[in-house]
Coordinates of C-alpha atoms and ligand atoms in Angstrom, one line a residue:
M1 CA 38.4 -6.7 -38.0
S2 CA 37.7 -9.0 -35.1
N3 CA 34.7 -11.3 -35.8
Q4 CA 33.4 -10.3 -32.3
T5 CA 31.8 -7.2 -33.6
L6 CA 28.4 -6.0 -34.9
T7 CA 28.4 -3.7 -37.9
I8 CA 25.3 -1.4 -37.8
T9 CA 24.2 0.7 -40.7
D10 CA 22.0 3.7 -39.8
N11 CA 19.8 4.0 -42.8
R12 CA 18.8 7.5 -41.7
T13 CA 22.3 8.7 -42.5
G14 CA 23.9 5.8 -44.4
K15 CA 26.7 5.7 -41.8
T16 CA 28.0 2.4 -40.5
Y17 CA 29.2 1.7 -37.0
S18 CA 31.1 -1.2 -35.4
V19 CA 30.1 -2.4 -31.9
G20 CA 32.0 -4.9 -29.9
I21 CA 30.3 -8.2 -28.8
E22 CA 31.4 -9.6 -25.4
N23 CA 29.8 -12.5 -23.6
G24 CA 27.0 -12.6 -26.1
A25 CA 26.1 -9.0 -25.5
I26 CA 26.7 -5.5 -26.8
K27 CA 27.1 -2.5 -24.5
A28 CA 24.0 -0.3 -24.7
T29 CA 26.3 2.7 -24.3
D30 CA 28.1 1.8 -27.5
L31 CA 24.8 2.7 -29.3
R32 CA 25.1 6.4 -28.3
Q33 CA 27.6 7.0 -31.1
I34 CA 24.7 6.4 -33.6
K35 CA 23.3 9.9 -34.1
L36 CA 21.6 12.1 -36.6
A37 CA 23.4 15.2 -37.7
E38 CA 21.8 17.4 -34.9
A39 CA 24.4 18.3 -32.3
D40 CA 21.9 17.8 -29.4
D41 CA 21.1 14.2 -30.5
P42 CA 22.0 12.0 -27.5
G43 CA 22.3 9.0 -29.8
L44 CA 20.4 5.7 -29.8
C45 CA 19.5 3.8 -26.6
T46 CA 17.6 0.5 -26.1
Y47 CA 14.0 0.2 -25.1
D48 CA 13.3 -2.9 -23.0
P49 CA 10.3 -2.7 -20.6
G50 CA 10.6 -5.5 -18.0
F51 CA 14.2 -6.2 -19.1
M52 CA 13.0 -8.9 -21.5
N53 CA 16.4 -8.9 -23.3
T54 CA 18.7 -6.8 -21.2
A55 CA 21.6 -7.9 -18.9
S56 CA 21.9 -5.5 -15.9
C57 CA 25.1 -7.1 -14.5
K58 CA 27.7 -9.8 -14.9
S59 CA 27.3 -12.5 -12.2
R60 CA 29.0 -15.8 -11.1
I61 CA 26.4 -17.0 -8.7
T62 CA 23.5 -18.8 -10.4
Y63 CA 23.1 -20.1 -13.9
I64 CA 19.7 -20.9 -15.5
D65 CA 19.2 -22.4 -19.0
G66 CA 15.5 -21.8 -19.5
D67 CA 15.1 -24.0 -22.6
K68 CA 16.8 -27.0 -21.0
G69 CA 15.3 -26.5 -17.5
V70 CA 18.8 -26.2 -16.0
L71 CA 19.5 -24.4 -12.6
E72 CA 22.9 -24.4 -11.0
Y73 CA 24.3 -22.6 -8.0
R74 CA 28.0 -21.9 -8.5
G75 CA 28.0 -24.6 -11.1
Y76 CA 26.4 -27.3 -9.0
P77 CA 23.1 -28.7 -10.4
I78 CA 20.2 -27.9 -8.0
A79 CA 19.1 -31.6 -7.8
Q80 CA 22.5 -32.6 -6.4
L81 CA 22.5 -29.8 -3.9
A82 CA 18.9 -30.6 -2.8
E83 CA 19.8 -34.3 -2.5
S84 CA 23.1 -33.9 -0.5
C85 CA 23.3 -30.6 1.3
T86 CA 21.6 -28.6 4.1
F87 CA 20.3 -25.1 3.4
L88 CA 23.1 -23.4 5.4
E89 CA 25.7 -25.3 3.4
V90 CA 24.1 -24.0 0.2
A91 CA 23.9 -20.5 1.7
Y92 CA 27.7 -20.7 2.3
L93 CA 28.2 -21.9 -1.3
L94 CA 26.2 -19.1 -2.7
Y95 CA 28.1 -16.5 -0.6
H96 CA 31.6 -17.8 -0.8
G97 CA 31.5 -19.6 -4.1
E98 CA 32.6 -23.0 -2.8
L99 CA 31.0 -25.6 -0.4
P100 CA 32.4 -25.3 3.1
N101 CA 34.8 -27.9 4.7
E102 CA 33.8 -29.2 8.1
K103 CA 35.5 -26.4 10.1
Q104 CA 34.1 -23.7 7.8
L105 CA 30.6 -25.1 8.1
T106 CA 30.9 -25.4 11.9
D107 CA 32.0 -21.7 12.1
W108 CA 29.3 -20.6 9.7
V109 CA 26.5 -22.4 11.5
N110 CA 27.8 -21.0 14.9
Q111 CA 27.9 -17.5 13.5
I112 CA 24.4 -17.7 12.3
T113 CA 23.0 -19.6 15.3
T114 CA 24.2 -16.9 17.7
H115 CA 22.2 -14.2 15.9
T116 CA 18.8 -15.9 15.9
I117 CA 17.4 -13.8 18.8
L118 CA 15.5 -10.6 18.1
H119 CA 16.0 -7.4 20.2
E120 CA 13.1 -7.2 22.6
N121 CA 12.1 -3.8 21.2
V122 CA 11.7 -5.6 17.8
K123 CA 9.3 -8.0 19.4
Q124 CA 7.3 -5.1 20.9
F125 CA 7.3 -3.4 17.4
M126 CA 5.7 -6.5 16.0
T127 CA 3.0 -6.6 18.6
G128 CA 1.8 -3.2 17.1
F129 CA 0.3 -4.9 14.1
R130 CA -3.3 -6.0 14.0
Y131 CA -3.9 -9.7 14.7
D132 CA -4.8 -10.2 11.1
A133 CA -1.9 -8.3 9.5
H134 CA -0.5 -10.2 6.5
P135 CA 2.7 -11.9 7.7
M136 CA 4.5 -10.6 4.6
G137 CA 3.6 -7.0 5.6
I138 CA 5.0 -7.7 9.1
F139 CA 8.1 -9.4 7.6
V140 CA 8.9 -6.4 5.2
S141 CA 8.3 -3.8 7.9
T142 CA 10.3 -5.7 10.6
V143 CA 13.3 -6.3 8.4
A144 CA 13.3 -2.6 7.5
A145 CA 13.0 -1.7 11.2
L146 CA 16.2 -3.8 11.9
S147 CA 18.1 -1.0 10.1
T148 CA 17.4 1.2 13.1
F149 CA 18.9 -1.3 15.5
Y150 CA 22.1 -1.8 13.5
P151 CA 23.2 1.7 12.3
E152 CA 26.7 0.3 11.6
A153 CA 25.2 -1.5 8.6
K154 CA 25.4 1.8 6.7
K155 CA 29.2 1.1 6.4
I156 CA 28.5 -0.9 3.3
N157 CA 32.1 -0.5 2.1
D158 CA 33.4 -2.5 5.1
K159 CA 33.5 -6.1 4.2
S160 CA 33.5 -7.3 7.8
V161 CA 30.5 -5.2 8.6
R162 CA 28.7 -6.6 5.5
M163 CA 29.5 -10.1 6.6
K164 CA 28.0 -9.5 10.1
Q165 CA 24.8 -8.2 8.6
F166 CA 24.6 -11.3 6.5
Y167 CA 24.8 -13.5 9.6
R168 CA 22.3 -11.3 11.4
L169 CA 19.7 -11.3 8.6
L170 CA 20.0 -15.0 7.7
A171 CA 19.7 -15.8 11.4
K172 CA 16.8 -13.5 12.1
V173 CA 14.5 -13.9 9.1
P174 CA 13.1 -17.3 10.5
T175 CA 12.6 -15.7 13.9
I176 CA 10.7 -12.7 12.3
A177 CA 8.6 -15.1 10.2
A178 CA 7.7 -17.4 13.1
F179 CA 6.9 -14.4 15.4
A180 CA 4.7 -13.0 12.7
Y181 CA 2.8 -16.3 12.5
R182 CA 2.5 -16.6 16.3
H183 CA 1.2 -13.0 16.4
N184 CA -1.4 -13.9 13.8
I185 CA -2.7 -16.9 15.8
G186 CA -2.4 -15.1 19.2
M187 CA 0.1 -17.6 20.5
P188 CA 3.0 -16.5 22.7
Y189 CA 6.3 -16.2 20.8
A190 CA 8.5 -19.4 21.0
Y191 CA 12.1 -18.2 21.3
P192 CA 14.9 -19.7 19.2
D193 CA 16.4 -23.0 20.5
N194 CA 20.1 -22.8 19.4
D195 CA 20.5 -26.6 20.0
L196 CA 18.4 -27.2 16.9
S197 CA 19.2 -27.0 13.2
Y198 CA 18.2 -23.9 11.1
T199 CA 15.0 -25.6 9.9
G200 CA 14.5 -27.5 13.2
N201 CA 14.6 -24.2 15.1
F202 CA 12.2 -22.7 12.6
L203 CA 9.7 -25.5 13.3
N204 CA 10.3 -25.0 17.0
M205 CA 9.5 -21.3 16.8
M206 CA 6.4 -22.0 14.7
F207 CA 4.8 -25.0 16.4
K208 CA 6.2 -25.3 20.0
K209 CA 3.4 -25.4 22.5
T210 CA 3.8 -26.0 26.2
E211 CA 6.5 -28.7 26.0
T212 CA 9.8 -27.7 27.6
K213 CA 11.8 -28.7 24.5
Y214 CA 10.4 -28.9 21.0
K215 CA 11.4 -32.0 19.1
P216 CA 11.2 -31.3 15.3
N217 CA 10.0 -34.1 13.1
K218 CA 13.1 -35.2 11.1
V219 CA 11.1 -35.7 7.8
M220 CA 9.7 -32.1 8.0
E221 CA 13.1 -30.7 9.1
R222 CA 14.7 -32.3 6.0
A223 CA 11.8 -31.3 3.7
L224 CA 12.2 -27.7 4.7
D225 CA 16.0 -27.9 4.1
I226 CA 15.2 -29.0 0.5
L227 CA 12.5 -26.4 0.0
F228 CA 14.9 -23.6 1.3
I229 CA 17.7 -24.8 -1.0
L230 CA 15.3 -24.7 -4.0
H231 CA 14.2 -21.1 -3.1
A232 CA 17.7 -19.8 -2.2
D233 CA 18.5 -18.0 -5.4
H234 CA 17.4 -17.6 -9.0
E235 CA 19.7 -15.1 -10.7
Q236 CA 18.2 -11.7 -11.8
N237 CA 14.5 -12.2 -10.8
C238 CA 12.4 -9.2 -9.9
S239 CA 13.2 -9.2 -6.2
T240 CA 16.9 -9.7 -6.7
N241 CA 17.0 -7.0 -9.3
T242 CA 15.2 -4.8 -6.7
M243 CA 17.9 -5.7 -4.1
R244 CA 20.6 -4.8 -6.5
S245 CA 18.9 -1.5 -7.5
I246 CA 18.3 -0.3 -4.0
G247 CA 21.8 -1.5 -3.0
S248 CA 23.3 0.5 -5.8
A249 CA 22.4 3.6 -3.9
H250 CA 24.5 2.3 -1.1
T251 CA 21.5 1.8 1.1
D252 CA 22.0 -0.4 4.2
P253 CA 21.2 -4.1 3.6
Y254 CA 18.2 -4.2 5.9
S255 CA 16.4 -1.4 4.0
A256 CA 17.4 -3.0 0.6
L257 CA 16.2 -6.4 1.7
A258 CA 12.9 -5.0 2.8
G259 CA 12.5 -3.6 -0.7
A260 CA 13.4 -7.0 -2.3
A261 CA 10.9 -8.7 0.0
S262 CA 8.3 -6.2 -1.1
A263 CA 8.9 -7.2 -4.7
L264 CA 8.7 -10.9 -3.8
Y265 CA 5.3 -10.2 -2.2
G266 CA 3.7 -9.5 -5.6
P267 CA 1.4 -12.3 -6.9
L268 CA 3.3 -12.5 -10.2
H269 CA 6.5 -13.3 -8.2
G270 CA 6.8 -15.0 -4.8
G271 CA 3.2 -14.3 -4.0
A272 CA 2.2 -16.9 -6.5
N273 CA 2.5 -19.8 -4.1
E274 CA -0.3 -18.3 -2.0
A275 CA -2.3 -17.5 -5.1
V276 CA -2.0 -21.2 -6.3
L277 CA -3.8 -22.4 -3.2
R278 CA -6.6 -19.9 -3.6
M279 CA -6.8 -21.0 -7.2
L280 CA -7.0 -24.8 -6.3
R281 CA -9.7 -24.0 -3.7
E282 CA -11.6 -22.0 -6.2
I283 CA -11.5 -24.9 -8.7
G284 CA -12.6 -27.1 -5.9
S285 CA -12.6 -30.5 -7.7
V286 CA -11.0 -32.3 -10.7
S287 CA -14.3 -32.1 -12.6
K288 CA -14.2 -28.3 -12.5
I289 CA -10.7 -28.1 -14.1
P290 CA -11.8 -27.9 -17.8
E291 CA -14.0 -24.9 -17.0
F292 CA -11.1 -23.2 -15.2
I293 CA -8.7 -23.9 -18.1
N294 CA -11.2 -22.3 -20.5
R295 CA -11.3 -19.2 -18.4
C296 CA -7.5 -19.1 -18.6
K297 CA -7.6 -19.4 -22.3
A298 CA -10.1 -16.6 -22.5
G299 CA -7.7 -14.4 -20.6
E300 CA -10.1 -14.1 -17.6
V301 CA -7.6 -15.7 -15.1
R302 CA -4.0 -16.9 -15.0
L303 CA -3.0 -20.4 -14.1
M304 CA -1.0 -19.4 -11.1
G305 CA 2.2 -21.4 -10.5
F306 CA 2.6 -21.8 -14.3
G307 CA 4.8 -19.9 -16.7
H308 CA 8.2 -18.3 -16.2
R309 CA 10.2 -15.5 -17.9
V310 CA 13.2 -17.8 -18.2
Y311 CA 12.0 -21.4 -18.0
K312 CA 10.4 -22.4 -21.3
N313 CA 10.6 -26.0 -20.0
Y314 CA 9.7 -27.7 -16.7
D315 CA 11.1 -25.7 -13.7
P316 CA 13.6 -28.2 -12.2
R317 CA 12.6 -27.0 -8.7
A318 CA 8.9 -27.9 -9.3
R319 CA 9.9 -31.4 -10.1
I320 CA 11.9 -31.8 -6.9
I321 CA 9.2 -30.1 -4.8
K322 CA 6.6 -32.6 -6.2
Q323 CA 8.8 -35.5 -5.2
T324 CA 9.3 -34.0 -1.7
A325 CA 5.5 -33.7 -1.3
D326 CA 5.1 -37.4 -1.1
E327 CA 7.7 -37.7 1.8
V328 CA 5.9 -35.0 3.7
F329 CA 2.5 -36.5 3.1
E330 CA 3.8 -39.8 4.7
V331 CA 4.0 -37.8 8.0
T332 CA 1.1 -35.3 7.6
G333 CA -1.4 -37.2 5.6
R334 CA -2.2 -36.4 1.9
N335 CA -3.3 -32.9 1.0
P336 CA -6.3 -33.6 -1.3
L337 CA -5.4 -30.4 -3.2
I338 CA -2.5 -32.3 -4.7
D339 CA -4.9 -34.4 -6.8
I340 CA -6.4 -31.2 -8.3
A341 CA -2.9 -29.8 -8.9
V342 CA -1.6 -33.0 -10.6
E343 CA -4.6 -33.3 -12.9
L344 CA -4.5 -29.5 -13.6
E345 CA -0.8 -29.9 -14.6
R346 CA -1.6 -33.0 -16.8
I347 CA -4.4 -31.2 -18.7
A348 CA -2.5 -27.9 -19.1
L349 CA 0.6 -29.7 -20.4
N350 CA -1.5 -31.3 -23.1
D351 CA -3.3 -28.1 -24.1
D352 CA -2.1 -26.1 -27.1
Y353 CA -2.6 -22.8 -25.4
F354 CA 0.0 -23.6 -22.7
I355 CA 2.2 -25.6 -25.1
K356 CA 2.4 -22.8 -27.6
R357 CA 3.3 -20.3 -24.9
K358 CA 5.8 -22.8 -23.3
L359 CA 4.0 -22.6 -19.9
Y360 CA 5.1 -25.2 -17.4
P361 CA 4.7 -25.5 -13.6
N362 CA 7.2 -23.2 -11.8
V363 CA 8.6 -23.3 -8.3
D364 CA 5.3 -22.0 -6.8
F365 CA 2.9 -24.6 -8.3
Y366 CA 3.5 -27.3 -5.7
S367 CA 5.3 -25.6 -2.8
G368 CA 2.1 -24.2 -1.1
I369 CA 0.5 -27.7 -1.0
I370 CA 3.4 -28.9 1.1
Y371 CA 3.4 -25.9 3.3
E372 CA -0.3 -26.3 3.9
A373 CA 0.2 -30.0 4.7
M374 CA 2.9 -28.9 7.3
G375 CA 0.2 -26.8 9.0
L376 CA 1.1 -23.4 7.6
P377 CA -1.7 -21.0 6.5
S378 CA -1.4 -19.7 2.9
E379 CA -0.6 -16.2 4.1
M380 CA 2.7 -17.6 5.3
F381 CA 3.7 -19.2 2.0
T382 CA 5.5 -16.1 0.6
V383 CA 7.3 -15.6 3.9
M384 CA 8.6 -19.2 3.4
F385 CA 10.0 -18.0 0.1
A386 CA 11.6 -14.9 1.6
I387 CA 13.5 -16.7 4.3
P388 CA 15.8 -18.7 2.0
R389 CA 15.9 -16.1 -0.7
T390 CA 17.5 -13.8 1.9
A391 CA 20.7 -15.8 1.2
G392 CA 20.4 -15.1 -2.6
W393 CA 19.5 -11.4 -2.2
L394 CA 22.5 -10.7 0.1
T395 CA 24.9 -12.7 -2.1
H396 CA 23.9 -10.6 -5.1
W397 CA 24.1 -7.4 -3.0
E398 CA 27.7 -8.4 -2.1
E399 CA 28.6 -9.2 -5.7
M400 CA 27.1 -5.9 -6.9
L401 CA 29.1 -3.8 -4.4
D402 CA 32.3 -5.6 -5.4
D403 CA 31.6 -5.1 -9.2
E404 CA 33.6 -2.2 -10.6
D405 CA 31.2 -2.0 -13.6
Q406 CA 28.3 -1.1 -11.3
K407 CA 27.0 2.4 -10.4
I408 CA 23.7 3.7 -9.1
A409 CA 20.8 2.3 -11.1
R410 CA 19.2 5.0 -13.2
P411 CA 17.5 3.8 -16.4
K412 CA 16.8 6.2 -19.3
Q413 CA 13.2 6.7 -20.6
I414 CA 11.6 7.6 -23.9
Y415 CA 9.8 10.9 -23.2
L416 CA 6.5 11.2 -25.2
G417 CA 4.9 13.8 -23.0
Q418 CA 4.1 17.5 -23.6
G419 CA 6.6 19.7 -25.2
T420 CA 7.8 22.9 -23.4
R421 CA 4.9 25.3 -22.8
D422 CA 4.3 28.4 -20.7
L423 CA 1.8 28.8 -18.0
A424 CA -1.2 30.9 -19.2
P425 CA -1.6 34.0 -17.0
A426 CA -5.1 32.6 -15.9
A427 CA -3.5 29.3 -14.7
R428 CA -1.3 31.3 -12.2
K429 CA -4.4 32.2 -10.1
Ligands
SDX501 C1 8.6 -16.7 -9.5 O1 12.1 -14.6 -12.3 C2 12.2 -15.6 -11.4 O2 13.2 -16.3 -11.4 C3 11.1 -15.8 -10.5 C4 11.1 -17.0 -9.6 C5 12.3 -16.9 -8.6 O3 12.7 -18.0 -8.2 O4 12.7 -15.8 -8.2 O5 11.2 -18.2 -10.4 C6 9.9 -17.1 -8.7 O6 8.2 -15.6 -9.5 C7 7.9 -17.8 -10.3 C8 6.7 -17.2 -11.1 C9 5.5 -17.2 -10.2 N1 4.4 -16.5 -10.8 C10 3.3 -17.1 -11.2 O7 3.2 -18.4 -11.2 C11 2.2 -16.2 -11.8 C12 1.7 -16.8 -13.1 N2 2.7 -16.7 -14.1 C13 2.7 -15.5 -14.9 O8 2.0 -14.4 -14.5 C14 3.9 -15.3 -15.9 O9 4.1 -16.6 -16.4 C15 5.2 -14.8 -15.3 C16 4.9 -13.5 -14.6 C17 5.8 -15.7 -14.3 C18 6.1 -14.5 -16.4 O10 5.6 -13.5 -17.2 P1 6.2 -13.0 -18.6 O11 7.5 -13.7 -18.8 O12 6.3 -11.5 -18.6 O13 5.2 -13.6 -19.6 P2 3.9 -12.8 -20.1 O14 3.1 -12.4 -18.9 O15 4.3 -11.9 -21.2 O16 3.1 -14.1 -20.8 C19 3.4 -14.5 -22.1 C20 2.1 -15.1 -22.6 C21 0.9 -14.2 -22.5 O17 -0.1 -14.6 -23.4 P3 -0.2 -13.7 -24.8 O18 -0.4 -12.3 -24.4 O19 1.1 -14.0 -25.6 O20 -1.5 -14.3 -25.5 O21 1.8 -16.3 -21.8 C22 0.6 -16.0 -21.1 C23 0.3 -14.5 -21.1 O22 -1.1 -14.2 -21.0 N3 0.8 -16.5 -19.7 C24 -0.1 -17.1 -19.0 C25 0.5 -17.4 -17.8 N4 1.7 -16.9 -17.8 C26 1.9 -16.4 -19.0 N5 -1.4 -17.5 -19.3 C27 -2.1 -18.2 -18.3 N6 -1.5 -18.5 -17.1 C28 -0.3 -18.1 -16.8 N7 0.3 -18.5 -15.6

């Protein structure tokens, strides 16, 4: 008998079963053979709310070792990519599996640059929102609306059609984000400037005023590249799982990505960066940190930007973001909230409540402080997460569609509700 098997004894019947082990996992469907005598027994299944210990797919995109604080895109350590690449180079790596050569990168950037403009009707659609509409609500709705402008995107089995939607979405999400911001502040939309880099153009659309040509600050342009690289993908997180689940129904990528962005909007996920700034403001000063920590430990509040389902060590992205903050502050001036954040981290990392639960700063703990220093309102922080994660969501969507193991997502349940019963005659009135 191969040693790559699990022998299970069902103590209810005394029967034993052999289940294969592959890639450190057993197939949940192999448990169906474990039944009681009854003919209508469907056999055993697994129960795993929140997928604490369940693999939904095989993937070759991103690898995380939560205990060691390791994050690699297609095998490359995140620190090396953040140090040496641009975001569009990393988006190419995620999608194609290898870094681009010079010609491939030029073609890639040109393809994306030519799609930065939004249809004028999309712009009009966006003006329908209230001035104070949350930019994530505008982002999610506008991405979904794009599905009505590109009906060809429904041809999800056509690889060239999928590739074109990838270019369109990665090119347009910065434009949608910037237009949402300009709508919020009542400024006219600044159109894309295709002479600029991906992040330089985003700064242009966000902050251009009356100058004829916006000149992005090189330090901010580079800091955004690093932040976008760090947020580009993170294996099977909640929003990526949502992208895969909606995509498994063969929905078009715009509608699927709107769903993924909706998941990211949640405060336990990508909405945490906005919640961190609210938390730091609520704490208000270093002297108030102990009181806040006690409220955390009493279960009254969560230390937003701390903790992670996978990382039980320092999130490598948080470390890089913290380093990037100093470069940005050189240009923008120091954001005083960083002092509260650094002291909050120091105290938490030395407190048994957080140590015992292996709670460390995650990607959201410091990112908002940088975005605020760059002049972004906290409502825009999750949108800043959604822009680069578009590359990750679409790469996983592509991998899911090419995976022969995959089929429409439809989990089982454990039914504990009412047994069959008849409607009493009175109830029919
Ligand atoms: C992202 O999955 C990804 O990869 C996500 C992400 C990505 O790139 O896609 O990395 C981005 O979403 C980062 C996470 C941002 N969210 C936050 O910062 C919100 C605060 N963090 C938590 O809510 C929490 O840590 C989660 C949601 C991130 C993880 O939740 P889990 O794994 O389900 O853990 P849990 O809620 O079961 O907590 C385990 C224990 C509990 O205590 P006990 O019940 O055992 O006593 O740890 C405690 C929790 O109360 N805990 C916290 C805490 N996080 C967990 N206590 C205080 N503050 C926190 N932040």
